[in-house]
Coordinates of C-alpha atoms in Angstrom, one line a residue:
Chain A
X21 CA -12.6 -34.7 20.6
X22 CA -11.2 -31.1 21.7
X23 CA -12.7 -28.8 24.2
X24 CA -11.9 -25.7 24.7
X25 CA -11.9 -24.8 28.7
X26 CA -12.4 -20.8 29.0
X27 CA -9.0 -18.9 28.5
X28 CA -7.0 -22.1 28.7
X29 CA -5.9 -24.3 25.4
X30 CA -7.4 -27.1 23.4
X31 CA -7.8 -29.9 25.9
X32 CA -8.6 -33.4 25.3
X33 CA -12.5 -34.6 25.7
X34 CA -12.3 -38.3 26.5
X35 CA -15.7 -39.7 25.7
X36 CA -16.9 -37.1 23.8
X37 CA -18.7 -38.1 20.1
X38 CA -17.7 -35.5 17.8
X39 CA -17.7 -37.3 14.0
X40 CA -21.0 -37.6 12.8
X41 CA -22.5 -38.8 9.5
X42 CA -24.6 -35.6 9.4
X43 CA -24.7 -32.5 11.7
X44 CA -27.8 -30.2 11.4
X45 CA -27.2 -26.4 12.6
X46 CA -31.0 -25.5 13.7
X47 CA -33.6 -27.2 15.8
X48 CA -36.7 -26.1 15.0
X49 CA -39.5 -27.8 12.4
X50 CA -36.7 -27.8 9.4
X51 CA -33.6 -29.5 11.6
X52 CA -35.6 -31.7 13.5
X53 CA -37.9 -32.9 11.3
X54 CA -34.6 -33.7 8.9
X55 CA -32.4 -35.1 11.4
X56 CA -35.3 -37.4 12.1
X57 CA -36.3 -38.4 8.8
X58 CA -32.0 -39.2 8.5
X59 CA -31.8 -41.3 11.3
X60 CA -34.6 -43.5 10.4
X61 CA -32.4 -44.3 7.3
X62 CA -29.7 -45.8 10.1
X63 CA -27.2 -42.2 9.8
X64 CA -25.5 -40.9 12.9
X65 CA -26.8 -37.6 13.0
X66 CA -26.1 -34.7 15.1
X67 CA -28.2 -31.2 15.8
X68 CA -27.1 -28.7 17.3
X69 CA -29.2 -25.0 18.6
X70 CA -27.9 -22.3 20.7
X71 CA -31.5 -22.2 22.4
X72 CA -32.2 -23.5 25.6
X73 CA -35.4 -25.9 24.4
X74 CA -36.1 -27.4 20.9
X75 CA -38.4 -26.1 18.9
X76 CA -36.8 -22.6 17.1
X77 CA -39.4 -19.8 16.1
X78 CA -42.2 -22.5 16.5
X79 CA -42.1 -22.6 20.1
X80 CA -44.1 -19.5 20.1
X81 CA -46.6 -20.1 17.5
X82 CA -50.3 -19.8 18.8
X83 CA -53.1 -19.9 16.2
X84 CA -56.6 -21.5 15.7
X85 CA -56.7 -23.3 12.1
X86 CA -59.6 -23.0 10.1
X87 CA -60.8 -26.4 11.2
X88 CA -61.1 -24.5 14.5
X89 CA -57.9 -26.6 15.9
X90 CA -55.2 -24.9 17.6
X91 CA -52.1 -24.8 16.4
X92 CA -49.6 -25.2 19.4
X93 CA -46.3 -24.5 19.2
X94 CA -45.1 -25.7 21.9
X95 CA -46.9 -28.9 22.1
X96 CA -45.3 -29.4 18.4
X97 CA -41.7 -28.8 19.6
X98 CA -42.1 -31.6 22.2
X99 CA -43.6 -34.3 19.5
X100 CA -40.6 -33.3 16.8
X101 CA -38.0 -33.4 19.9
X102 CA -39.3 -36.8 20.7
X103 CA -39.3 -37.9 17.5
X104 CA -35.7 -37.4 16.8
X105 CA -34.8 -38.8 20.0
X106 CA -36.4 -41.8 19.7
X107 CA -34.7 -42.2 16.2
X108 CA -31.1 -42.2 17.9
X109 CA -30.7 -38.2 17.4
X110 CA -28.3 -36.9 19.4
X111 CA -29.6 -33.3 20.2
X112 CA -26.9 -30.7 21.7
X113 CA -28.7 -27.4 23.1
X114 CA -27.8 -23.4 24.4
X115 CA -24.2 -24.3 22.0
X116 CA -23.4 -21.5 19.7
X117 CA -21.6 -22.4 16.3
X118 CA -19.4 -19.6 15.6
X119 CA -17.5 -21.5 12.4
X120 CA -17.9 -23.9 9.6
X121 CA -15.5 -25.1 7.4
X122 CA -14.5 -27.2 4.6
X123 CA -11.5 -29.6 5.2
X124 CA -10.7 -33.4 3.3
X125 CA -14.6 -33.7 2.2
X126 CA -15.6 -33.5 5.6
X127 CA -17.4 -30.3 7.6
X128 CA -15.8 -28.8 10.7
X129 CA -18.4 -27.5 12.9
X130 CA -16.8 -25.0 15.6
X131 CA -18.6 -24.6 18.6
X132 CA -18.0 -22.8 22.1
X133 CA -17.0 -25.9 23.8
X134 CA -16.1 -28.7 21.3
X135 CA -15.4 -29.2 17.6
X136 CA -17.1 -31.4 15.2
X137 CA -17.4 -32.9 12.0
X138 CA -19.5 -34.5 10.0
X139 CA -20.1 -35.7 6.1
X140 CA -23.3 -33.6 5.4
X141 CA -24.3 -30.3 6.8
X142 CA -27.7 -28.9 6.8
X143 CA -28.2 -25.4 7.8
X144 CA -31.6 -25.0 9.4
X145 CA -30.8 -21.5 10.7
X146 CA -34.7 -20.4 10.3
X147 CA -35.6 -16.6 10.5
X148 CA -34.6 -13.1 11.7
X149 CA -36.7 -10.3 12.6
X150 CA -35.7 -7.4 10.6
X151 CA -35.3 -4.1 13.1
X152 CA -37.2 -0.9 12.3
X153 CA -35.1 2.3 14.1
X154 CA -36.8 5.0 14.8
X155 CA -36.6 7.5 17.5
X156 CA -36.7 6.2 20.7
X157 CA -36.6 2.8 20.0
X158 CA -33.7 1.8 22.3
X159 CA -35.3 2.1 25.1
X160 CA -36.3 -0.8 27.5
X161 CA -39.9 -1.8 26.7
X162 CA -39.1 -1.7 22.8
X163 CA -38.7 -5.0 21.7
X164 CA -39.5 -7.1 18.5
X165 CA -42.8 -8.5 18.2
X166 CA -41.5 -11.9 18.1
X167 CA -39.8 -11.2 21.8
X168 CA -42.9 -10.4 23.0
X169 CA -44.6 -14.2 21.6
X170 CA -41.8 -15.8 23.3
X171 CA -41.9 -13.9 26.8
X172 CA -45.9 -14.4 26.3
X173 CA -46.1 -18.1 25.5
X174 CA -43.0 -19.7 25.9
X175 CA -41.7 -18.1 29.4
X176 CA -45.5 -16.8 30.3
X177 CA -44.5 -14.0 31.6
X178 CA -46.4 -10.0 30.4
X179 CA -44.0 -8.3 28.3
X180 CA -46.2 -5.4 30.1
X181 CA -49.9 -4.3 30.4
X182 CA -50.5 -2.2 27.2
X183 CA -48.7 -2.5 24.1
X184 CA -48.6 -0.6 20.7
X185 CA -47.2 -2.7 17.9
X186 CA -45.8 -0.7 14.8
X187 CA -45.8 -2.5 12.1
X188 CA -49.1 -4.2 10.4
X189 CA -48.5 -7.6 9.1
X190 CA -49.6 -10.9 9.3
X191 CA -47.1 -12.2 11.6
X192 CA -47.9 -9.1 13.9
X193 CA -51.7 -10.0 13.8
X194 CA -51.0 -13.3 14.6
X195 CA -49.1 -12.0 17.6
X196 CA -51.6 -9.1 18.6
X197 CA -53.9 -11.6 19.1
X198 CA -52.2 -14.0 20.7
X199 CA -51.1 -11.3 23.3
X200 CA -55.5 -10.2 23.9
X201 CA -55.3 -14.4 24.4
X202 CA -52.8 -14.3 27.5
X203 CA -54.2 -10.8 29.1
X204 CA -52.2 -8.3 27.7
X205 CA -54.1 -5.2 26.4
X206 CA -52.8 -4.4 22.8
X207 CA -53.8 -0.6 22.7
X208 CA -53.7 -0.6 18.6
X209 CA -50.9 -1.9 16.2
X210 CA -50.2 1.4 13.4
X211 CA -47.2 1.5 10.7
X212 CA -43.9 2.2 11.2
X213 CA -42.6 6.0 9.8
X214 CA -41.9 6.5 6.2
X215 CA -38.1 5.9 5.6
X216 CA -35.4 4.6 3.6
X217 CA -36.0 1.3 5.1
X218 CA -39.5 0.7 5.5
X219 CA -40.9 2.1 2.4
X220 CA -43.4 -0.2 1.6
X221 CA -44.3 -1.3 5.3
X222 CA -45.2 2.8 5.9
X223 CA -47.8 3.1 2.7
X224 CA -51.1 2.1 3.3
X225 CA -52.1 1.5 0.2
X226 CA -48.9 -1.6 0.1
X227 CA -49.9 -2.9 3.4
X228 CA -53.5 -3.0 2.7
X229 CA -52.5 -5.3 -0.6
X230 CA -50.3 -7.5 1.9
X231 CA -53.0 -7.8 4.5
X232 CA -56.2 -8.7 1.4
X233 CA -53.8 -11.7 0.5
X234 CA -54.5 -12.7 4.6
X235 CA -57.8 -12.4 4.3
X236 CA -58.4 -16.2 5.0
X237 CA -57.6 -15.1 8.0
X238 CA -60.8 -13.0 8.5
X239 CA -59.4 -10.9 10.7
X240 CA -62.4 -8.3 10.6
X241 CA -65.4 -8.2 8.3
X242 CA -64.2 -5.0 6.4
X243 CA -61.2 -7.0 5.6
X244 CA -63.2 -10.2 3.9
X245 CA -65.5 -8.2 2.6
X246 CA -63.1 -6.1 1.1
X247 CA -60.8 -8.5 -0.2
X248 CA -63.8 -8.9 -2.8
X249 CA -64.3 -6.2 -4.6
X250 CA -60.5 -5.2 -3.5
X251 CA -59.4 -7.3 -6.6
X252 CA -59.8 -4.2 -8.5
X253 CA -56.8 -1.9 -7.7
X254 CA -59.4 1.3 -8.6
X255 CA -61.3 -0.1 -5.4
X256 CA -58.2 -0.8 -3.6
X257 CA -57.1 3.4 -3.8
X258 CA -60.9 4.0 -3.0
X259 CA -60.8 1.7 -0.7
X260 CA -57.7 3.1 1.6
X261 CA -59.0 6.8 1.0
X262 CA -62.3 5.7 2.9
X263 CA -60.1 3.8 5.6
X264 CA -61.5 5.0 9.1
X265 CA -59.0 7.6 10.7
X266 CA -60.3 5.5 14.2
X267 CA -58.8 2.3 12.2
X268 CA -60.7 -0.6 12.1
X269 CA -60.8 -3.3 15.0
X270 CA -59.9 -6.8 14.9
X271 CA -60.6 -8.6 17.6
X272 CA -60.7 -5.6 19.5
X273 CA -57.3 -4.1 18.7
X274 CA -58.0 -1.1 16.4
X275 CA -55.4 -1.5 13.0
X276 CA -54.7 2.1 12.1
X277 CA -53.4 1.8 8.2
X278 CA -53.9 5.8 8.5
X279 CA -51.6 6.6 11.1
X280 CA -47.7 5.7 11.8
X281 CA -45.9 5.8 15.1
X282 CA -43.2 8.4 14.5
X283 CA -41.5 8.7 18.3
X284 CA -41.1 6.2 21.0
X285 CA -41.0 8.3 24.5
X286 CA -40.2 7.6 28.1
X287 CA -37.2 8.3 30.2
X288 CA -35.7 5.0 31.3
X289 CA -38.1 3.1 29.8
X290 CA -41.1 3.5 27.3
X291 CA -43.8 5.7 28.5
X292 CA -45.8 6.1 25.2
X293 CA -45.6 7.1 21.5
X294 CA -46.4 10.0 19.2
X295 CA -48.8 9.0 16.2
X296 CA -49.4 11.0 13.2
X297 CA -51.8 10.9 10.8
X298 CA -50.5 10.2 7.5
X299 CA -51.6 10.4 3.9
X300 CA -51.7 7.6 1.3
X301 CA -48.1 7.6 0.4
X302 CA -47.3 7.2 4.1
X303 CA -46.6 10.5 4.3
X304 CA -47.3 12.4 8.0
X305 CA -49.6 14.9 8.1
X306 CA -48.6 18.1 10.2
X307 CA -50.5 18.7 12.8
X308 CA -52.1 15.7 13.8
X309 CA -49.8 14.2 16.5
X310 CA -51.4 12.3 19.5
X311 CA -49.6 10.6 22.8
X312 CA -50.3 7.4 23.3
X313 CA -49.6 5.7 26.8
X314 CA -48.2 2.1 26.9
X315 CA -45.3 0.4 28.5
X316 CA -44.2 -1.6 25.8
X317 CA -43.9 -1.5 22.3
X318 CA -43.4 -4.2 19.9
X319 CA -41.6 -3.5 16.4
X320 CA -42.3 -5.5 13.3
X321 CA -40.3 -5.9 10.8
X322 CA -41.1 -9.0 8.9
X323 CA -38.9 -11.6 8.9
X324 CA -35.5 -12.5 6.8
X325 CA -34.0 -16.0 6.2
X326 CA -31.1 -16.0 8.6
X327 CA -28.5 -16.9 6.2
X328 CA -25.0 -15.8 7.9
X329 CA -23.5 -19.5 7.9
X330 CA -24.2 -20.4 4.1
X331 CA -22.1 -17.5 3.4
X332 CA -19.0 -19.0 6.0
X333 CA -19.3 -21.5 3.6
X334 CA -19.0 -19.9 0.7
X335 CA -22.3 -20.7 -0.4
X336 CA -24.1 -18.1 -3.3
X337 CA -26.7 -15.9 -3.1
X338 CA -29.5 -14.4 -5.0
X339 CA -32.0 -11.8 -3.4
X340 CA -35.7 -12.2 -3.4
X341 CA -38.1 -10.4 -2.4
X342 CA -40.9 -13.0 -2.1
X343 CA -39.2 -14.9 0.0
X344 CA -37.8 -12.4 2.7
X345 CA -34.8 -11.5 1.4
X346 CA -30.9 -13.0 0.6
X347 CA -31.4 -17.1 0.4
X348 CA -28.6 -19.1 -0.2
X349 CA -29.3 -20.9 -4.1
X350 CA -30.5 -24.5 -4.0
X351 CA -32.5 -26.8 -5.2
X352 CA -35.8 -28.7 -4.7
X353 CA -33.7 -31.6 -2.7
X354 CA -32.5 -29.1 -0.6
X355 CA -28.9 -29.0 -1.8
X356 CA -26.8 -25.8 -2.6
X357 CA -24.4 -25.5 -4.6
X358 CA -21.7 -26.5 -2.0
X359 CA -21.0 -29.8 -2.1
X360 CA -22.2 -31.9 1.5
X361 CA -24.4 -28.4 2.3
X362 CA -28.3 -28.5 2.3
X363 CA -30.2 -25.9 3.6
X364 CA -34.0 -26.4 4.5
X365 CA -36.9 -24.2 6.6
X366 CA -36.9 -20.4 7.1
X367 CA -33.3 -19.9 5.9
X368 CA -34.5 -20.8 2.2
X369 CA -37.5 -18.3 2.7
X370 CA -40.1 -17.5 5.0
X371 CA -42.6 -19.8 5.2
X372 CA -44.8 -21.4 7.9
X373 CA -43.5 -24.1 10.2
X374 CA -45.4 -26.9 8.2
X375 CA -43.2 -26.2 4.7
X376 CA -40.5 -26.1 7.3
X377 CA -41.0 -29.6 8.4
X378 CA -41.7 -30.7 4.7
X379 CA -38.5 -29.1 3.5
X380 CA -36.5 -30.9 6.4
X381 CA -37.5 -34.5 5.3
X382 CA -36.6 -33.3 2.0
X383 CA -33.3 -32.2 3.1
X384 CA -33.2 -35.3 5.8
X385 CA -33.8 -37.9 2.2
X386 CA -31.2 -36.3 0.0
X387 CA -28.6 -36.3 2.9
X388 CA -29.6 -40.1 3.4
X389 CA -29.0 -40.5 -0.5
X390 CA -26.0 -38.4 -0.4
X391 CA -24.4 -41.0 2.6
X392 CA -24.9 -43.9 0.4
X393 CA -28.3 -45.4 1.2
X394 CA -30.1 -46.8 -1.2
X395 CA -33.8 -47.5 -2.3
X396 CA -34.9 -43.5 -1.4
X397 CA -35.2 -42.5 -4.4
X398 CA -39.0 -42.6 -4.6
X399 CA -39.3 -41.1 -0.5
X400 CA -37.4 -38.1 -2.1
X401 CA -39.6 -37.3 -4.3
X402 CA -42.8 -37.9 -3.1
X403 CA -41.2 -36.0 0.1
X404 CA -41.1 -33.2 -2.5
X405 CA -44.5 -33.4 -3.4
X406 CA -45.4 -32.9 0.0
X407 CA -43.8 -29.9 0.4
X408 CA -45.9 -28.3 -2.9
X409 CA -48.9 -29.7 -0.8
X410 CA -48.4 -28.5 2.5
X411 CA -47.6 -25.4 0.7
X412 CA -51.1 -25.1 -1.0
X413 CA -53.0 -25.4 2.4
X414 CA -50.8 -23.1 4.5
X415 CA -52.9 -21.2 6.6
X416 CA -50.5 -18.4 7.0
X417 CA -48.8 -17.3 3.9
X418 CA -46.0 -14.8 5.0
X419 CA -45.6 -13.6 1.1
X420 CA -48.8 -13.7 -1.0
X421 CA -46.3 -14.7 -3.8
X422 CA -44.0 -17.1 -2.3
X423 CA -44.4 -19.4 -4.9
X424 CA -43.2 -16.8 -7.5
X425 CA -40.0 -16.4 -5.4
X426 CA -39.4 -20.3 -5.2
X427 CA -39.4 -20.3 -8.9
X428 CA -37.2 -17.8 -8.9
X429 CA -34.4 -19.5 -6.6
X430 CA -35.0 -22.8 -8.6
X431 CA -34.2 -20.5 -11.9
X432 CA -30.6 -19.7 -10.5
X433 CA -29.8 -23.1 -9.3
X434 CA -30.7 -24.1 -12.8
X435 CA -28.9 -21.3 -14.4
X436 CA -25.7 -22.7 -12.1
X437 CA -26.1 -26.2 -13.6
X438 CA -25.5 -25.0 -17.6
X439 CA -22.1 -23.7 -18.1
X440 CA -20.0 -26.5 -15.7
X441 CA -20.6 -29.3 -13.1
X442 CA -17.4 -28.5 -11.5
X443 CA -18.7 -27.0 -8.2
X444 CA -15.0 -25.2 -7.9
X445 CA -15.7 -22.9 -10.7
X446 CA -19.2 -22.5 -10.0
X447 CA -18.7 -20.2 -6.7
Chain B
X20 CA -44.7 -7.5 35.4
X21 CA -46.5 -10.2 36.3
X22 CA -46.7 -14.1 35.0
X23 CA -49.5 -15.2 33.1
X24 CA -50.7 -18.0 35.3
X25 CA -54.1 -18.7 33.5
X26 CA -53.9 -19.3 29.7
X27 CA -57.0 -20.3 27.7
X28 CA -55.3 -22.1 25.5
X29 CA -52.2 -23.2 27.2
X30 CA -53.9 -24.0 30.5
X31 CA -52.1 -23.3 34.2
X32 CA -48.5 -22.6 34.7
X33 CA -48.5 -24.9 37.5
X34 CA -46.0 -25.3 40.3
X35 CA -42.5 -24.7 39.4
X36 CA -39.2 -24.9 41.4
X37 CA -38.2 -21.8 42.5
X38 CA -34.7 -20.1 42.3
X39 CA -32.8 -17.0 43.7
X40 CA -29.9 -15.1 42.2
X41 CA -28.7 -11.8 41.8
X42 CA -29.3 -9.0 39.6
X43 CA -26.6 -6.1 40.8
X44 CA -26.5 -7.4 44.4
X45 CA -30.3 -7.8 44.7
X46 CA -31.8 -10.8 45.5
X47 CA -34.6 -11.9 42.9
X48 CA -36.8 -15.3 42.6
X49 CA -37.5 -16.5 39.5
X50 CA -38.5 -19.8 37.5
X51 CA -35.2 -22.7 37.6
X52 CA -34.3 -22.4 34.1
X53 CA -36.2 -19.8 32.5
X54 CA -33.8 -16.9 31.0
X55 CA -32.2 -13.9 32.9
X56 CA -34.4 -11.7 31.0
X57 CA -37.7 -13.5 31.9
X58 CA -37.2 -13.3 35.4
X59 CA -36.1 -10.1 36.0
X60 CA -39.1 -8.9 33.5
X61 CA -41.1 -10.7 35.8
X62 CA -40.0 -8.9 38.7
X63 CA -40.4 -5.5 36.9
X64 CA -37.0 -5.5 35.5
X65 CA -36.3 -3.9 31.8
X66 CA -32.8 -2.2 32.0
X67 CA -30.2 -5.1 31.5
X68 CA -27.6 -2.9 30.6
X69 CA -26.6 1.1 30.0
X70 CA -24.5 1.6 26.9
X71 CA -21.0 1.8 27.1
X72 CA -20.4 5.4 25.9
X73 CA -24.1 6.8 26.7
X74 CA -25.0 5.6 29.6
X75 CA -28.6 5.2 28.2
X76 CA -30.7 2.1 29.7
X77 CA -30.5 -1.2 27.5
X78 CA -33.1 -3.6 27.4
X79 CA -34.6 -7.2 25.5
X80 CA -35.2 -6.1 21.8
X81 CA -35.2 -9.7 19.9
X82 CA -35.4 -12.1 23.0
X83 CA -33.9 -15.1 20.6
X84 CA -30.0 -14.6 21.0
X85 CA -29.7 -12.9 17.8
X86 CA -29.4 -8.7 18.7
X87 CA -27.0 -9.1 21.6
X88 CA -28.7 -6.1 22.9
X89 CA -29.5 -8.1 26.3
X90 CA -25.6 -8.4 27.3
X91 CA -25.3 -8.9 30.9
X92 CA -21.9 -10.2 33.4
X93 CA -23.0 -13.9 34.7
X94 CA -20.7 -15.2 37.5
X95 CA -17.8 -13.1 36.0
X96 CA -18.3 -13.6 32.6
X97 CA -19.0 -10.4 30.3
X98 CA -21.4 -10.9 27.6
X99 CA -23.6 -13.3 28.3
X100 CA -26.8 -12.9 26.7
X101 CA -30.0 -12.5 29.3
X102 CA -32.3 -13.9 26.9
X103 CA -30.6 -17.1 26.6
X104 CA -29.4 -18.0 29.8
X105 CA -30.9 -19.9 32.0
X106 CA -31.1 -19.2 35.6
X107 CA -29.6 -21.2 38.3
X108 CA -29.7 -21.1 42.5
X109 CA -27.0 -18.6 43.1
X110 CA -26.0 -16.9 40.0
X111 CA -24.7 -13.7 40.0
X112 CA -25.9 -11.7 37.7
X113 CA -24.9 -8.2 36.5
X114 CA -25.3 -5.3 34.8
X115 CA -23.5 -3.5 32.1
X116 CA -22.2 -0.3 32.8
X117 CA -20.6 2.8 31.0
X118 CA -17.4 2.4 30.5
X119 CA -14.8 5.0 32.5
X120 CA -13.3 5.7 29.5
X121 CA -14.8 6.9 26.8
X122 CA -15.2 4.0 23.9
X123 CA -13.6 6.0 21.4
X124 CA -10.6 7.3 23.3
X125 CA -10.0 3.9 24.0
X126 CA -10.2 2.5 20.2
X127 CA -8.0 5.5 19.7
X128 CA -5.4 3.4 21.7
X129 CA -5.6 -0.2 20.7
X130 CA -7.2 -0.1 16.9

């Protein structure tokens, strides 16, 4: 009802609908998917993304399935767009919400422009790329590797002509190759340097384990091979002391496990980098630098559930490893500890945007329940099912031991349950 | 930088309406609706900004809204981020610059 007109005071908005039964802050797989599956039950549901086209971190996503279908991102952010329209969704884009709160049983959802409330809230916030400094890295041509999938296949436009990528992971060799796919020469992807922050991401030995797990993905036939006899962790050491110093090449783009990027050069924008070799531990070895030209580079980080508005709302925490970091504590139906707050998709761990859409109609049946419909019961469940299903045939498993970090979540939400049922006490 | 017309997978780009704005007084065509950032990277343009104390040349680094390292001046208002706004017939875009004063003189003053 109020809208705040730059620099002057709260004005009135005649004819704008701000109460909703449930607002959903996210619209990628998890938000729409839920906001779909909860206006099908007859709720008055509201999403809400600061993007300028639906679709969050799936817009980008490029990659043949192992039926040999491609999996377009982009093509899938139209279908769950229309989906939700056609259900009576009203979708609100490029609108930043910089404040939630708790008031009377109801949520107040503070946006740039207007301010809104609803019954339910779901937070389908998704990911965040986490940054890996190191020198040079401000300059312009240094970017995070999922920039460079959104320039590439959402705005189709080069994020330059020859890129390094630091970082080996399997979102990064997703994106390597989706980069050779538009035209852009990926001059090799090597780790990132051995610091306080990327330990395990800078020693071969740990990102060779991460990358075996990916071996569905048959990136190179060293890698399936490998993943064989790699089983046995003598093989594995063996395995990453016999690791060609040239790398090995998948589809082209040679993966140096032996060699970390240690300096980002160029004077008003990237020029090159230096690249050491470095020993098993991830430690450089002196004497071994080499220049490498390229005008952009591409960091990558992994990815971290992008949490910031579960904690406005006073939601707790636990940290997890397995599932990309701090994730707020729920439950299988999507509900934290808050009452009227669900959470659902990246922001509960990272996962591939088809647990994503699962978890949203998860989230998009309890919310139903929650508003008083009745006869779900059964859709809620089997809704959860679906999500332990779509999670056994993910092609892309971000965390070989995801599951292990969703029983781990569940655990605390559990733990939360014992000692009272009085929410107030519980955060 | 140039636009990747062809994609194997995602076919043609096709014909788009064209718009033109401007980037620190020059005139550049991009894409109606495509971000700041995408059409000045596909006129060659990385540095959106140079930091407020060091002068030194800002560009993209998460392209989603999150980093805020893209801050530009659109139509008069500071802190806009390139990556997320859309470009319209007109706009006037620009860059940041150092500031005269030095940041933390300046905090010295008003913290």
């Amino acid at each position: 009802m109020y809208k705040a007109v730059s620099g002057s005071p709260l004005l009135l908005e005649i004819g704008v609908e701000t109460m909703y039964d449930i607002i959903v802050i996210g619209a990628g797989p998890a938000g729409l998917a839920a906001a779909s599956t909860a206006a099908r039950e007859g709720l008055h549901v509201l999403v809400i993304d600061e993007y300028m086209k639906p679709g969050g971190r799936l817009l980008g996503q490029l990659y043949q399935e192992s039926n040999g279908n491609w999996w377009n991102g982009l093509e899938e952010s139209v279908k769950l767009n229309e989906q939700a329209v056609n259900e009576g969704v009203k979708i609100i884009l490029q609108t930043v919400v910089y404040d939630i709160e708790r008031q009377d049983s109801s949520w107040i959802i503070y946006t740039e422009n207007i301010v809104y409330t609803s019954k339910q809230l779901l937070l389908a916030t998704g990911a965040a790329e986490s940054p890996v400094p190191l020198p040079g890295w401000t300059l312009p041509g240094v970017m995070s590797v999922g920039a460079a999938q959104v320039m590439t296949n959402v705005h189709r436009v080069k994020p330059g002509d020859k890129g390094m990528i630091i970082g080996v992971n399997v979102l990064s060799a997703a994106i390597a190759m989706e980069l050779q796919l538009a035209g852009i020469d990926v001059v090799a992807m090597a780790l990132p340097p051995l610091n306080q922050l990327t330990h395990q991401h800078s020693r071969p030995k740990e990102v060779m384990e991460a990358l075996l797990h990916a071996s569905h993905l048959a990136p190179s036939k060293f890698l399936r091979i490998g993943s064989k006899f790699m089983t046995n962790p003598f093989m594995r050491q063996l395995g990453i002391r016999l690791y060609p110093k040239s790398g090995i090449s998948m589809w082209g783009i040679p993966i140096q496990l032996r060699k970390a990027v240690t300096e980002i050069y160029g004077t008003n924008q990237v020029e090159g980098v230096i690249i050491r070799t470095i020993d098993i531990n991830g430690s450089p070895v002196s004497g071994t630098e080499e220049s490498i030209a390229c005008d952009f580079v591409c960091i990558a980080g992994g990815l971290y559930p992008l949490a910031e508005l579960a904690g406005v709302a006073d939601c707790p925490f636990y940290y997890v490893d397995e599932l990309g970091g701090y994730v707020p504590i729920h439950n299988e139906k999507m509900e934290t500890p808050i009452e009227g707050l669900y959470v659902a998709g990246n922001i509960t761990g990272i996962e591939g945007a088809k647990i994503a859409i699962s978890q949203g109609v998860v989230a998009g049946y309890s919310m139903a329940i929650a508003s008083g419909k009745q006869g779900l019961v059964e859709n809620l469940q089997d809704s959860i099912k679906k999500v332990h299903e779509t999670r056994k045939q993910a092609a892309i498993r971000f965390h070989p031991k995801v599951d292990i970090g969703r029983n781990i979540i569940h655990k605390q939400w559990e733990a939360r349950q014992v000692p009272s049922t009085n929410d107030a006490t519980i955060i | 930088m140039t636009r990747i017309e062809n994609h194997p997978i995602l076919g043609k780009l096709g014909r788009k309406k064209t718009v033109t704005f401007t980037f620190d007084n020059q005139i550049i065509r991009g894409v109606e609706n495509e971000p700041i950032a995408a059409a000045l990277l596909a006129n060659s343009i990385r540095t959106l900004r140079n930091h407020e104390e060091t002068a030194k040349p800002r560009g993209i680094y998460c392209n989603i809204g999150h980093c805020f390292e893209c801050r530009v001046t659109v139509n008069g208002i500071q802190g806009k981020r390139a990556c997320l706004t859309p470009i319209k017939e007109g706009m006037i875009v620009q860059s940041g610059k150092r500031f005269a004063t030095p940041v933390r003189d300046w905090s010295g003053n008003h913290v």
